PDB file of C-alpha atoms in Angstrom:
ATOM      1  CA  MET A   1     -46.604  17.816  73.865  1.00  0.00           C
ATOM      2  CA  ALA A   2     -45.339  21.318  74.622  1.00  0.00           C
ATOM      3  CA  GLU A   3     -48.892  22.367  75.491  1.00  0.00           C
ATOM      4  CA  ALA A   4     -49.276  19.449  77.934  1.00  0.00           C
ATOM      5  CA  LEU A   5     -45.953  20.350  79.573  1.00  0.00           C
ATOM      6  CA  ARG A   6     -47.028  23.996  79.840  1.00  0.00           C
ATOM      7  CA  ARG A   7     -50.307  22.985  81.542  1.00  0.00           C
ATOM      8  CA  THR A   8     -48.436  20.763  83.986  1.00  0.00           C
ATOM      9  CA  VAL A   9     -45.984  23.537  84.864  1.00  0.00           C
ATOM     10  CA  LEU A  10     -48.816  26.021  85.333  1.00  0.00           C
ATOM     11  CA  ALA A  11     -50.672  23.572  87.587  1.00  0.00           C
ATOM     12  CA  LEU A  12     -47.689  22.970  89.902  1.00  0.00           C
ATOM     13  CA  PRO A  13     -48.350  25.986  92.177  1.00  0.00           C
ATOM     14  CA  LEU A  14     -51.997  24.920  92.521  1.00  0.00           C
ATOM     15  CA  MET A  15     -50.959  21.364  93.359  1.00  0.00           C
ATOM     16  CA  ALA A  16     -48.426  22.641  95.911  1.00  0.00           C
ATOM     17  CA  SER A  17     -50.992  24.878  97.617  1.00  0.00           C
ATOM     18  CA  ALA A  18     -53.504  22.014  97.678  1.00  0.00           C
ATOM     19  CA  ALA A  19     -50.866  19.757  99.258  1.00  0.00           C
ATOM     20  CA  ALA A  20     -50.093  22.436 101.846  1.00  0.00           C
ATOM     21  CA  ALA A  21     -53.793  22.840 102.580  1.00  0.00           C
ATOM     22  CA  ALA A  22     -54.046  19.067 103.096  1.00  0.00           C
ATOM     23  CA  GLU A  23     -51.159  19.144 105.593  1.00  0.00           C
ATOM     24  CA  PRO A  24     -52.625  18.516 109.040  1.00  0.00           C
ATOM     25  CA  ASP A  25     -52.311  21.003 111.840  1.00  0.00           C
ATOM     26  CA  ALA A  26     -52.889  20.441 115.544  1.00  0.00           C
ATOM     27  CA  TRP A  27     -56.582  21.194 115.105  1.00  0.00           C
ATOM     28  CA  SER A  28     -56.922  18.145 112.825  1.00  0.00           C
ATOM     29  CA  PHE A  29     -56.779  15.634 115.695  1.00  0.00           C
ATOM     30  CA  ARG A  30     -59.247  14.103 118.115  1.00  0.00           C
ATOM     31  CA  PHE A  31     -58.601  12.170 121.315  1.00  0.00           C
ATOM     32  CA  PRO A  32     -60.932   9.906 123.238  1.00  0.00           C
ATOM     33  CA  ALA A  33     -61.766  11.683 126.506  1.00  0.00           C
ATOM     34  CA  LEU A  34     -60.942  10.154 129.889  1.00  0.00           C
ATOM     35  CA  GLU A  35     -64.602  10.261 130.939  1.00  0.00           C
ATOM     36  CA  GLY A  36     -65.939   9.071 127.578  1.00  0.00           C
ATOM     37  CA  GLY A  37     -66.749  10.985 124.434  1.00  0.00           C
ATOM     38  CA  GLU A  38     -63.931  12.821 122.733  1.00  0.00           C
ATOM     39  CA  HIS A  39     -61.807  15.931 122.698  1.00  0.00           C
ATOM     40  CA  ASP A  40     -61.745  17.527 119.254  1.00  0.00           C
ATOM     41  CA  LEU A  41     -58.692  19.779 119.207  1.00  0.00           C
ATOM     42  CA  ALA A  42     -60.462  21.918 116.576  1.00  0.00           C
ATOM     43  CA  ALA A  43     -62.612  23.243 119.433  1.00  0.00           C
ATOM     44  CA  TRP A  44     -59.471  25.021 120.678  1.00  0.00           C
ATOM     45  CA  ARG A  45     -58.488  26.505 117.299  1.00  0.00           C
ATOM     46  CA  GLY A  46     -56.845  29.901 117.788  1.00  0.00           C
ATOM     47  CA  ARG A  47     -55.787  29.148 121.367  1.00  0.00           C
ATOM     48  CA  VAL A  48     -52.365  28.063 122.599  1.00  0.00           C
ATOM     49  CA  LEU A  49     -52.256  24.370 123.429  1.00  0.00           C
ATOM     50  CA  LEU A  50     -49.920  22.627 125.882  1.00  0.00           C
ATOM     51  CA  VAL A  51     -50.152  18.852 125.384  1.00  0.00           C
ATOM     52  CA  VAL A  52     -48.456  16.752 128.066  1.00  0.00           C
ATOM     53  CA  ASN A  53     -48.168  12.982 128.311  1.00  0.00           C
ATOM     54  CA  THR A  54     -48.853  12.227 131.959  1.00  0.00           C
ATOM     55  CA  ALA A  55     -48.599   9.297 134.369  1.00  0.00           C
ATOM     56  CA  SER A  56     -49.879   8.779 137.903  1.00  0.00           C
ATOM     57  CA  PHE A  57     -46.925   6.863 139.369  1.00  0.00           C
ATOM     58  CA  CYS A  58     -43.813   8.629 138.063  1.00  0.00           C
ATOM     59  CA  GLY A  59     -41.146  10.646 139.820  1.00  0.00           C
ATOM     60  CA  PHE A  60     -42.305  13.599 137.697  1.00  0.00           C
ATOM     61  CA  THR A  61     -45.992  13.230 138.657  1.00  0.00           C
ATOM     62  CA  PRO A  62     -45.757  16.300 140.956  1.00  0.00           C
ATOM     63  CA  GLN A  63     -45.629  18.312 137.691  1.00  0.00           C
ATOM     64  CA  TYR A  64     -49.407  17.875 137.661  1.00  0.00           C
ATOM     65  CA  ALA A  65     -49.592  20.605 140.332  1.00  0.00           C
ATOM     66  CA  ALA A  66     -47.614  23.040 138.167  1.00  0.00           C
ATOM     67  CA  LEU A  67     -49.730  22.156 135.119  1.00  0.00           C
ATOM     68  CA  GLN A  68     -52.874  22.954 137.101  1.00  0.00           C
ATOM     69  CA  ARG A  69     -51.367  26.299 138.156  1.00  0.00           C
ATOM     70  CA  LEU A  70     -50.538  27.103 134.493  1.00  0.00           C
ATOM     71  CA  HIS A  71     -54.087  26.209 133.551  1.00  0.00           C
ATOM     72  CA  GLU A  72     -55.486  28.545 136.201  1.00  0.00           C
ATOM     73  CA  ARG A  73     -53.023  31.360 135.472  1.00  0.00           C
ATOM     74  CA  TYR A  74     -53.289  31.474 131.679  1.00  0.00           C
ATOM     75  CA  ARG A  75     -56.638  29.988 130.621  1.00  0.00           C
ATOM     76  CA  GLU A  76     -58.339  33.398 130.393  1.00  0.00           C
ATOM     77  CA  ARG A  77     -55.564  34.522 128.041  1.00  0.00           C
ATOM     78  CA  GLY A  78     -56.089  31.508 125.778  1.00  0.00           C
ATOM     79  CA  LEU A  79     -53.974  28.612 127.068  1.00  0.00           C
ATOM     80  CA  VAL A  80     -55.414  25.111 127.048  1.00  0.00           C
ATOM     81  CA  VAL A  81     -53.493  22.565 129.112  1.00  0.00           C
ATOM     82  CA  PHE A  82     -54.338  19.084 127.826  1.00  0.00           C
ATOM     83  CA  GLY A  83     -53.169  15.983 129.672  1.00  0.00           C
ATOM     84  CA  VAL A  84     -52.735  12.680 127.881  1.00  0.00           C
ATOM     85  CA  PRO A  85     -52.281   9.830 130.359  1.00  0.00           C
ATOM     86  CA  SER A  86     -50.034   7.125 128.958  1.00  0.00           C
ATOM     87  CA  ASN A  87     -48.752   3.800 130.161  1.00  0.00           C
ATOM     88  CA  ASP A  88     -45.938   3.690 127.601  1.00  0.00           C
ATOM     89  CA  PHE A  89     -43.445   3.819 130.478  1.00  0.00           C
ATOM     90  CA  ASN A  90     -45.425   1.443 132.726  1.00  0.00           C
ATOM     91  CA  GLN A  91     -46.313   4.101 135.292  1.00  0.00           C
ATOM     92  CA  GLU A  92     -49.993   4.798 134.708  1.00  0.00           C
ATOM     93  CA  ALA A  93     -53.045   3.475 136.535  1.00  0.00           C
ATOM     94  CA  ALA A  94     -54.904   0.574 134.982  1.00  0.00           C
ATOM     95  CA  SER A  95     -58.183   2.367 134.242  1.00  0.00           C
ATOM     96  CA  ALA A  96     -59.626   5.740 133.341  1.00  0.00           C
ATOM     97  CA  ALA A  97     -61.563   5.782 136.606  1.00  0.00           C
ATOM     98  CA  GLN A  98     -58.354   5.289 138.601  1.00  0.00           C
ATOM     99  CA  VAL A  99     -56.601   8.073 136.671  1.00  0.00           C
ATOM    100  CA  ARG A 100     -59.525  10.471 137.297  1.00  0.00           C
ATOM    101  CA  GLU A 101     -59.685   9.570 140.989  1.00  0.00           C
ATOM    102  CA  PHE A 102     -55.934  10.077 141.381  1.00  0.00           C
ATOM    103  CA  CYS A 103     -55.914  13.429 139.539  1.00  0.00           C
ATOM    104  CA  ASP A 104     -58.867  14.721 141.545  1.00  0.00           C
ATOM    105  CA  ALA A 105     -57.646  13.539 144.940  1.00  0.00           C
ATOM    106  CA  GLN A 106     -53.979  14.432 144.612  1.00  0.00           C
ATOM    107  CA  PHE A 107     -53.982  17.565 142.451  1.00  0.00           C
ATOM    108  CA  GLY A 108     -57.518  18.868 141.875  1.00  0.00           C
ATOM    109  CA  ILE A 109     -56.997  18.687 138.118  1.00  0.00           C
ATOM    110  CA  ASP A 110     -59.730  20.391 136.131  1.00  0.00           C
ATOM    111  CA  PHE A 111     -57.991  20.767 132.776  1.00  0.00           C
ATOM    112  CA  PRO A 112     -59.111  18.314 130.071  1.00  0.00           C
ATOM    113  CA  LEU A 113     -57.661  14.798 130.055  1.00  0.00           C
ATOM    114  CA  ALA A 114     -57.607  12.286 127.225  1.00  0.00           C
ATOM    115  CA  ALA A 115     -58.173   8.587 127.701  1.00  0.00           C
ATOM    116  CA  ILE A 116     -55.043   6.530 128.359  1.00  0.00           C
ATOM    117  CA  SER A 117     -53.172   6.694 125.034  1.00  0.00           C
ATOM    118  CA  ARG A 118     -49.973   5.571 123.357  1.00  0.00           C
ATOM    119  CA  VAL A 119     -47.489   8.444 122.833  1.00  0.00           C
ATOM    120  CA  ARG A 120     -44.472   6.619 121.333  1.00  0.00           C
ATOM    121  CA  GLY A 121     -43.747   4.370 118.399  1.00  0.00           C
ATOM    122  CA  ALA A 122     -45.823   3.159 115.500  1.00  0.00           C
ATOM    123  CA  ASP A 123     -48.938   2.796 117.689  1.00  0.00           C
ATOM    124  CA  ALA A 124     -48.690   6.336 119.091  1.00  0.00           C
ATOM    125  CA  HIS A 125     -51.732   8.549 118.816  1.00  0.00           C
ATOM    126  CA  PRO A 126     -51.489  10.408 115.474  1.00  0.00           C
ATOM    127  CA  PHE A 127     -51.102  13.776 117.252  1.00  0.00           C
ATOM    128  CA  PHE A 128     -47.954  12.545 118.992  1.00  0.00           C
ATOM    129  CA  ARG A 129     -46.495  11.218 115.716  1.00  0.00           C
ATOM    130  CA  TRP A 130     -47.301  14.577 114.071  1.00  0.00           C
ATOM    131  CA  ALA A 131     -45.809  16.628 116.935  1.00  0.00           C
ATOM    132  CA  ALA A 132     -42.693  14.451 117.161  1.00  0.00           C
ATOM    133  CA  VAL A 133     -41.800  15.255 113.553  1.00  0.00           C
ATOM    134  CA  ARG A 134     -42.192  19.000 114.169  1.00  0.00           C
ATOM    135  CA  ALA A 135     -40.740  19.359 117.652  1.00  0.00           C
ATOM    136  CA  GLY A 136     -37.582  17.319 118.086  1.00  0.00           C
ATOM    137  CA  GLY A 137     -38.861  13.794 118.517  1.00  0.00           C
ATOM    138  CA  GLU A 138     -41.204  11.649 120.506  1.00  0.00           C
ATOM    139  CA  PRO A 139     -41.497  11.695 124.286  1.00  0.00           C
ATOM    140  CA  ARG A 140     -38.596   9.955 125.985  1.00  0.00           C
ATOM    141  CA  TRP A 141     -40.427   9.827 129.308  1.00  0.00           C
ATOM    142  CA  ASN A 142     -43.605  10.929 131.060  1.00  0.00           C
ATOM    143  CA  PHE A 143     -44.425  14.648 131.246  1.00  0.00           C
ATOM    144  CA  HIS A 144     -42.917  15.546 127.876  1.00  0.00           C
ATOM    145  CA  LYS A 145     -44.602  18.727 126.682  1.00  0.00           C
ATOM    146  CA  TYR A 146     -45.607  20.040 123.265  1.00  0.00           C
ATOM    147  CA  LEU A 147     -46.508  23.727 123.084  1.00  0.00           C
ATOM    148  CA  VAL A 148     -48.649  24.450 120.012  1.00  0.00           C
ATOM    149  CA  ALA A 149     -48.980  28.019 118.713  1.00  0.00           C
ATOM    150  CA  ARG A 150     -52.333  29.615 117.942  1.00  0.00           C
ATOM    151  CA  ASP A 151     -51.898  28.793 114.244  1.00  0.00           C
ATOM    152  CA  GLY A 152     -51.844  25.069 115.021  1.00  0.00           C
ATOM    153  CA  GLN A 153     -48.684  24.624 112.950  1.00  0.00           C
ATOM    154  CA  ARG A 154     -45.765  25.742 115.091  1.00  0.00           C
ATOM    155  CA  VAL A 155     -44.884  23.266 117.825  1.00  0.00           C
ATOM    156  CA  ARG A 156     -42.118  23.369 120.387  1.00  0.00           C
ATOM    157  CA  GLY A 157     -41.144  20.365 122.478  1.00  0.00           C
ATOM    158  CA  PHE A 158     -40.001  20.466 126.099  1.00  0.00           C
ATOM    159  CA  ALA A 159     -38.311  17.535 127.764  1.00  0.00           C
ATOM    160  CA  THR A 160     -39.623  15.983 130.952  1.00  0.00           C
ATOM    161  CA  ARG A 161     -37.086  17.785 133.121  1.00  0.00           C
ATOM    162  CA  VAL A 162     -38.388  21.197 132.028  1.00  0.00           C
ATOM    163  CA  ALA A 163     -40.996  21.782 134.708  1.00  0.00           C
ATOM    164  CA  PRO A 164     -44.225  23.509 133.663  1.00  0.00           C
ATOM    165  CA  ASP A 165     -43.390  26.508 135.873  1.00  0.00           C
ATOM    166  CA  ASN A 166     -39.771  26.729 134.659  1.00  0.00           C
ATOM    167  CA  ILE A 167     -38.889  30.192 133.329  1.00  0.00           C
ATOM    168  CA  GLU A 168     -38.110  28.726 129.879  1.00  0.00           C
ATOM    169  CA  MET A 169     -41.592  27.224 129.720  1.00  0.00           C
ATOM    170  CA  THR A 170     -43.468  30.252 131.037  1.00  0.00           C
ATOM    171  CA  ARG A 171     -41.609  32.581 128.661  1.00  0.00           C
ATOM    172  CA  ALA A 172     -42.519  30.330 125.736  1.00  0.00           C
ATOM    173  CA  ILE A 173     -46.174  30.238 126.837  1.00  0.00           C
ATOM    174  CA  GLU A 174     -46.308  34.009 127.274  1.00  0.00           C
ATOM    175  CA  ALA A 175     -44.706  34.554 123.859  1.00  0.00           C
ATOM    176  CA  ALA A 176     -47.194  32.169 122.237  1.00  0.00           C
ATOM    177  CA  LEU A 177     -50.103  33.899 123.972  1.00  0.00           C
ATOM    178  CA  ALA A 178     -48.864  37.318 122.829  1.00  0.00           C
ATOM    179  CA  ALA A 179     -48.506  36.226 119.187  1.00  0.00           C
ATOM    180  CA  PRO A 180     -51.396  36.871 116.810  1.00  0.00           C
ATOM    181  CA  GLY A 181     -53.665  33.990 115.857  1.00  0.00           C
ATOM    182  CA  ALA A 182     -53.737  32.167 112.549  1.00  0.00           C
TER     183      ALA A 182
END
């Protein structure tokens, strides 16, 4: 019996490290793409990721312009802006084609966009459930932002009212870009 207990105690660190290794990171998720196919977040491993739930017909929709500017300003340094259209707040277009047409015509968006997805509640996309646990909760409105560090583990949430070009946001992005990768 003592030998069995000793083996169990010795195995605990191995079991803990295996559990930690099984813990998902941001790179563990995939989203259907707006135009078909999918976005595998693992393709952006080692970059800084800004995931934003978006909507076409919201008072905060002008944030699309600032998101596009962030994308243009920081992409060469490793930032990926990723938009996730959602109708959770009843302010998104009815189809992927309408979302794409709106984003192109109004804002010239060329950062990647997911298909229309749920971002709140039990039916939320798994990434949003994962991020909500790590970054202060689920989106309370459109244009909630999750900034994911290069390691894919550290996540910081920004409420809707924090505009993408707000000094708090740009300082956080610059700090994440300056930090070493995983």
